[in-house]
C-alpha positions as MATLAB code, in Angstrom:
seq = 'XXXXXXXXXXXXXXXXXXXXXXXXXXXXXXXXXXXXXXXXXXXXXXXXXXXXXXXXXXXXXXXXXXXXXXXXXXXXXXXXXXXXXXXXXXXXXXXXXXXXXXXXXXXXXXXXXXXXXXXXXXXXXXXXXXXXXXXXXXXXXXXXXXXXXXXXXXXXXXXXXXXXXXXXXXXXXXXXXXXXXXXXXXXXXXXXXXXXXXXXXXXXXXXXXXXXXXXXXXXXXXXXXXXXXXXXXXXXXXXXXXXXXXXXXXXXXXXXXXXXXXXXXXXXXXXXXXXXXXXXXXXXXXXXXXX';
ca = [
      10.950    3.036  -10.151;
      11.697    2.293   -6.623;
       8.589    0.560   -4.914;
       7.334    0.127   -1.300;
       5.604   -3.112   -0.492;
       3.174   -3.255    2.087;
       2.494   -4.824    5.361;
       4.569   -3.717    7.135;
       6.287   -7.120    6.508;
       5.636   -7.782    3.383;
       7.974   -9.227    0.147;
       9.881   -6.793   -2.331;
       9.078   -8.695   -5.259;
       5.231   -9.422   -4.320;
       4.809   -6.444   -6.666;
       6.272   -8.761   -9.741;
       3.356  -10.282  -12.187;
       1.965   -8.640  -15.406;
       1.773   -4.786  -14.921;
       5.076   -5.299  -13.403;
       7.077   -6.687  -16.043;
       5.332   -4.424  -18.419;
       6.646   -1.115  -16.334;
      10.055   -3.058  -16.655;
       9.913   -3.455  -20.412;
      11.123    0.453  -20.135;
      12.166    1.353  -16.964;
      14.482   -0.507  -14.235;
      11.913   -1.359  -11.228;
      13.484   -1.622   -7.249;
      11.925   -4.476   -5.638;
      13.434   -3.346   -2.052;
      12.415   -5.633    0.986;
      12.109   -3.359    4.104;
      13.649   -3.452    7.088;
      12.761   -6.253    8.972;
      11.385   -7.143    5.697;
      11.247  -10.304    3.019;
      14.811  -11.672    3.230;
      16.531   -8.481    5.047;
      18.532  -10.205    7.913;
      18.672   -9.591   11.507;
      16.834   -9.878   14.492;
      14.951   -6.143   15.879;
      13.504   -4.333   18.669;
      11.632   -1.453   18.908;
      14.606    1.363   18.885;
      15.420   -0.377   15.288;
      11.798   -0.039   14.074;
      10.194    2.959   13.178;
       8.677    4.859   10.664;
      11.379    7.444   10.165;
      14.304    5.288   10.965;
      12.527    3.163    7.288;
      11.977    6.543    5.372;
      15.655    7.453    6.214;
      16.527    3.383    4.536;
      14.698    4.923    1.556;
      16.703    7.602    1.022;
      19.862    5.558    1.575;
      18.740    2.885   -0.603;
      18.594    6.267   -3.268;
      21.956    6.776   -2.708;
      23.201    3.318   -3.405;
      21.579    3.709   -6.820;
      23.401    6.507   -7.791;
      26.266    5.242   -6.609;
      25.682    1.987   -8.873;
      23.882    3.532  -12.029;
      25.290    7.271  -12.229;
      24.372   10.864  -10.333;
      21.973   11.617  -12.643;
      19.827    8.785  -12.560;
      15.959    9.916  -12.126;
      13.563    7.969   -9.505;
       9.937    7.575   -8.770;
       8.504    6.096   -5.690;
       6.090    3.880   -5.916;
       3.807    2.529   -2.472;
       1.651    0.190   -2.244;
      -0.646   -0.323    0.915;
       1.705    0.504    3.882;
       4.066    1.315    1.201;
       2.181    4.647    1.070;
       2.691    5.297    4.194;
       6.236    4.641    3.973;
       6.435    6.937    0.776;
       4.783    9.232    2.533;
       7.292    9.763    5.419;
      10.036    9.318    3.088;
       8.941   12.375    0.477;
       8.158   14.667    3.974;
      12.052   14.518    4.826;
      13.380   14.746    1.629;
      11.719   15.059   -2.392;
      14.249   16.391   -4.451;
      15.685   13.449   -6.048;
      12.157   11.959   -7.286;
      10.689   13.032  -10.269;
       7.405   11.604   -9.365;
       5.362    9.928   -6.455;
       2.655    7.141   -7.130;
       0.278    5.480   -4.544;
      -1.412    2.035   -5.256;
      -3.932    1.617   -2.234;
      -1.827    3.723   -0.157;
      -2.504    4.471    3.711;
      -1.331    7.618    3.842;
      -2.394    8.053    6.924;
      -3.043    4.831    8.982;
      -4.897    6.178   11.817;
      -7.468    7.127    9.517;
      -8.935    3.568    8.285;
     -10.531    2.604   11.318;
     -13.095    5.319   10.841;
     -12.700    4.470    6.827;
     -13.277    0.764    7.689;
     -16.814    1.190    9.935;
     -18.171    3.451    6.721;
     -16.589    1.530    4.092;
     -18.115   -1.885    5.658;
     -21.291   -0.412    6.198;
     -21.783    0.775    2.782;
     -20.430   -2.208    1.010;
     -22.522   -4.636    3.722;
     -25.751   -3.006    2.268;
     -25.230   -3.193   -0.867;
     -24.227   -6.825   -1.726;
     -27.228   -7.785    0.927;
     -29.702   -6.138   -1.391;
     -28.011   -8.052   -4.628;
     -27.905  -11.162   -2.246;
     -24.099  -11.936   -2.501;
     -22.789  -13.319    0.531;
     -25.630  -12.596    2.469;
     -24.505  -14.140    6.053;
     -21.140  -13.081    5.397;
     -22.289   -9.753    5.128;
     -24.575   -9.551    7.416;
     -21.517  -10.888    9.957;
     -19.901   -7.298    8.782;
     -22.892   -5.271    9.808;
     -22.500   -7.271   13.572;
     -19.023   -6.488   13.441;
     -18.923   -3.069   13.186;
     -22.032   -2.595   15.492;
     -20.044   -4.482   18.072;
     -16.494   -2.600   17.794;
     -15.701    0.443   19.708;
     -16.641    3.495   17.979;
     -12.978    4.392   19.212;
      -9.677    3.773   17.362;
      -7.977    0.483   19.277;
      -5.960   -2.206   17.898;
      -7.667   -5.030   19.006;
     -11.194   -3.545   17.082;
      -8.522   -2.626   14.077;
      -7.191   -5.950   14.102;
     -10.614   -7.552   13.846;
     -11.405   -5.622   11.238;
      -8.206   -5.627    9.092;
      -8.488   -9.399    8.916;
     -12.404   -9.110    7.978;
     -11.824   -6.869    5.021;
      -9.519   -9.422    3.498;
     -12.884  -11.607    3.877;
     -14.502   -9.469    2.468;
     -12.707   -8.832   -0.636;
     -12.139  -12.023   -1.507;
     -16.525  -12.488   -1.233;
     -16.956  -10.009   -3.878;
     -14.202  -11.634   -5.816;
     -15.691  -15.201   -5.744;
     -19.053  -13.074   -6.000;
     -17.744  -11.626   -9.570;
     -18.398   -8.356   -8.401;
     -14.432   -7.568   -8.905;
     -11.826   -9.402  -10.806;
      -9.826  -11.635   -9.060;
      -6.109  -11.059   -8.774;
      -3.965  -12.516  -11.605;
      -1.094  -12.709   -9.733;
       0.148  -11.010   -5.856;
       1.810  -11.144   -2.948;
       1.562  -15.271   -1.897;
       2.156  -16.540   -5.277;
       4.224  -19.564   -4.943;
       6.948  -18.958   -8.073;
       7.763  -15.150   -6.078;
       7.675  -16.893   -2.169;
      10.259  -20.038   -3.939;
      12.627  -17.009   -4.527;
      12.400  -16.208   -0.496;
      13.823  -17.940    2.450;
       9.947  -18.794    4.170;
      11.588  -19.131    7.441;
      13.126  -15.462    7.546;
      10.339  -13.998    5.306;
       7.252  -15.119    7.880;
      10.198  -14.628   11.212;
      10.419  -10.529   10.058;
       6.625  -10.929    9.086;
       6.032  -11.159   12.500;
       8.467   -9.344   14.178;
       7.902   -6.289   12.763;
       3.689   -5.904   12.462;
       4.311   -6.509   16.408;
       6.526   -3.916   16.581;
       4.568   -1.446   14.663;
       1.600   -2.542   16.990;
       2.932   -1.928   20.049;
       4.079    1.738   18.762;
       0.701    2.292   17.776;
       1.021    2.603   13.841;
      -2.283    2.555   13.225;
      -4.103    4.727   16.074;
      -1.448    7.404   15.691;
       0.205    7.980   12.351;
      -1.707   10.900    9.904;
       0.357   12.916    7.506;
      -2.971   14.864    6.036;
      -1.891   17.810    7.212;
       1.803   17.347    6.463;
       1.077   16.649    2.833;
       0.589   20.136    1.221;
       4.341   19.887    1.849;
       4.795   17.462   -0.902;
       4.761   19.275   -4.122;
       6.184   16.506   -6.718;
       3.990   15.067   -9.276;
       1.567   12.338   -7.982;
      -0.921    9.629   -9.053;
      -2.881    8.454   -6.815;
      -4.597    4.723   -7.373;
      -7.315    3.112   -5.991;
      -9.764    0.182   -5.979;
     -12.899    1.418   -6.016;
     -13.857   -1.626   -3.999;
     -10.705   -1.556   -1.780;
     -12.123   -2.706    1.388;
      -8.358   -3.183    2.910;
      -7.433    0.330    3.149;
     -10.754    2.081    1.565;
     -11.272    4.492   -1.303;
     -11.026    7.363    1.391;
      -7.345    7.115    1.627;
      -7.010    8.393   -1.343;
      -9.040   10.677   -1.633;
      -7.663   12.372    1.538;
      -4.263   12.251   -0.070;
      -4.997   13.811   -3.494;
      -7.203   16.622   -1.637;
      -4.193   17.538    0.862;
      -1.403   16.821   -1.519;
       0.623   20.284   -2.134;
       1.206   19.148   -5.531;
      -0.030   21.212   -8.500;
       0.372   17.912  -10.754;
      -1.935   15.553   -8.999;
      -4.637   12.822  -10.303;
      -6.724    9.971   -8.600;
      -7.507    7.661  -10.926;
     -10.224    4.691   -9.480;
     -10.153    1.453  -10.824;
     -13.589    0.399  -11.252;
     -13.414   -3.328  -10.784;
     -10.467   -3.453   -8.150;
     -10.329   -4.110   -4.641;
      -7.192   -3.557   -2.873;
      -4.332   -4.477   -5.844;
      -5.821   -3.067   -9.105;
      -1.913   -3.749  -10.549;
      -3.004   -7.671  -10.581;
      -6.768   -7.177  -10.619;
      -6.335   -4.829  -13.655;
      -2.719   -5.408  -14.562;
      -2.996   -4.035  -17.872;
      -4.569   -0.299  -16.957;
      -2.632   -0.194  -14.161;
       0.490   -0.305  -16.070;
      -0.626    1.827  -18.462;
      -1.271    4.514  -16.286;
       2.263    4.232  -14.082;
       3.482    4.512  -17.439;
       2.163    6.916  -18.575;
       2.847    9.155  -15.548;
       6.587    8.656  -15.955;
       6.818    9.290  -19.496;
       4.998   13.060  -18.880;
       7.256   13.605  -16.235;
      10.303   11.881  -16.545;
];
């Protein structure tokens, strides 16, 4: 199982924790940092960065495994977050060696959350006001999105990127999802990273993908009838960070005729350490059928 973290810029193993070690109980799990990513070295600019030049590292990174463990090793890609994105890009050039494709949270196509984040904070702004969680915090959501441009820009993304991690963590301390056992941040998985280079690529790269425009002009949703694998899509139900919608989109467009979207019901944007146990289940599950 070779996994995608997200970001971009975030750490290989911020995937490790329960469901994780679980999956690895049967299966070897890839905890690859990205370009630019976690402990990868070097310093890049923007003809180094780009969302095909990463799917292509994918597909190298593929090679290097059969290299180590044998030619007929079998691989699914997992993605989490930007990871689906990533995944994404990387099944459109090339599919054949993956048995399987699995999204956690995945945004599949990143120009598509601002729209996803103004309904999606609307919605979920209404409804914890009328159970009276968090009422000025939420009510600070509803002036947010009345005050952003009803047009895709970063500056309005950014603004609301870094509110929706507010706002998941209200309905977390609000009990209205379970917390996160375990994630990216936890201080036993950042001990095994050099901070320095881990929060140098951090930032180097998000401002790279920023500047290219990532998340105004990126959508694969009409690319993805091309991607006929098996796939499970995942979701928080609550997932304010890259919303329900995501997925959907993906598992209506996706040209596979072995498909499922399966919502967690008390997740937000990581159901594999909000609901470690289902979550591996399921990923297990999936590989099993179609290993």
């Amino acid at each position: 199982l070779i996994t995608l973290h997200g970001g971009p810029g975030g750490i290989g193993l911020g995937f490790t924790g329960k469901a994780y070690s679980a999956i690895e109980n049967q299966y070897g799990v890839v905890y690859f940092d990205q370009r630019g990513s976690g402990n990868s070295q070097g310093q890049y600019t923007e003809k180094d960065i780009s969302v095909d030049i990463m799917a292509e590292d994918v597909l190298a990174l593929v090679k290097v495994m059969k290299h180590k463990f044998g030619s007929d090793s079998r691989f699914f890609l997992l993605g989490a977050s930007w990871g689906g994105a990533l995944g994404t890009a990387t099944l459109l050039k090339d599919q054949s060696d993956f048995k399987g494709w699995i999204g956690e949270d995945g945004a599949y196509s990143p120009a598509r959350l601002y729209d996803s984040y103004l309904e999606t904070f609307t919605n979920t702004a209404n409804m914890q006001i009328a159970l009276s969680n968090s009422v000025s915090f939420w009510e600070s959501v509803i002036e947010l999105v009345a005050q952003v441009d009803p047009v895709n820009n970063l500056d309005d993304f950014l603004a609301l990127n870094i509110k929706s991690f507010q706002a998941e963590e209200k309905l977390a301390n609000d009990g209205f999802i379970n917390s996160v056992e375990n994630g990216i941040g936890d201080g036993e998985t950042l001990f095994k990273y050099n901070l320095l280079t881990s929060r140098w690529n951090t930032g180097q790269i998000q401002s790279i993908f920023n500047n290219q425009g990532l998340f105004q002009t990126v959508d694969y949703t009409n690319q993805l009838s091309e991607i006929t694998i098996p796939s499970l899509f995942i979701s928080g139900e609550y997932d304010m960070v890259v919303p329900v919608a995501s997925a959907q989109t993906a598992f209506d467009n996706i040209g596979s005729s072995s498909k499922e979207l399966i919502i967690f019901e008390n997740s937000g944007h990581a159901p594999s350490f909000s609901e470690p146990d289902r979550f591996a289940a399921e990923v297990l599950r999936f590989i099993n059928e179609y290993k």
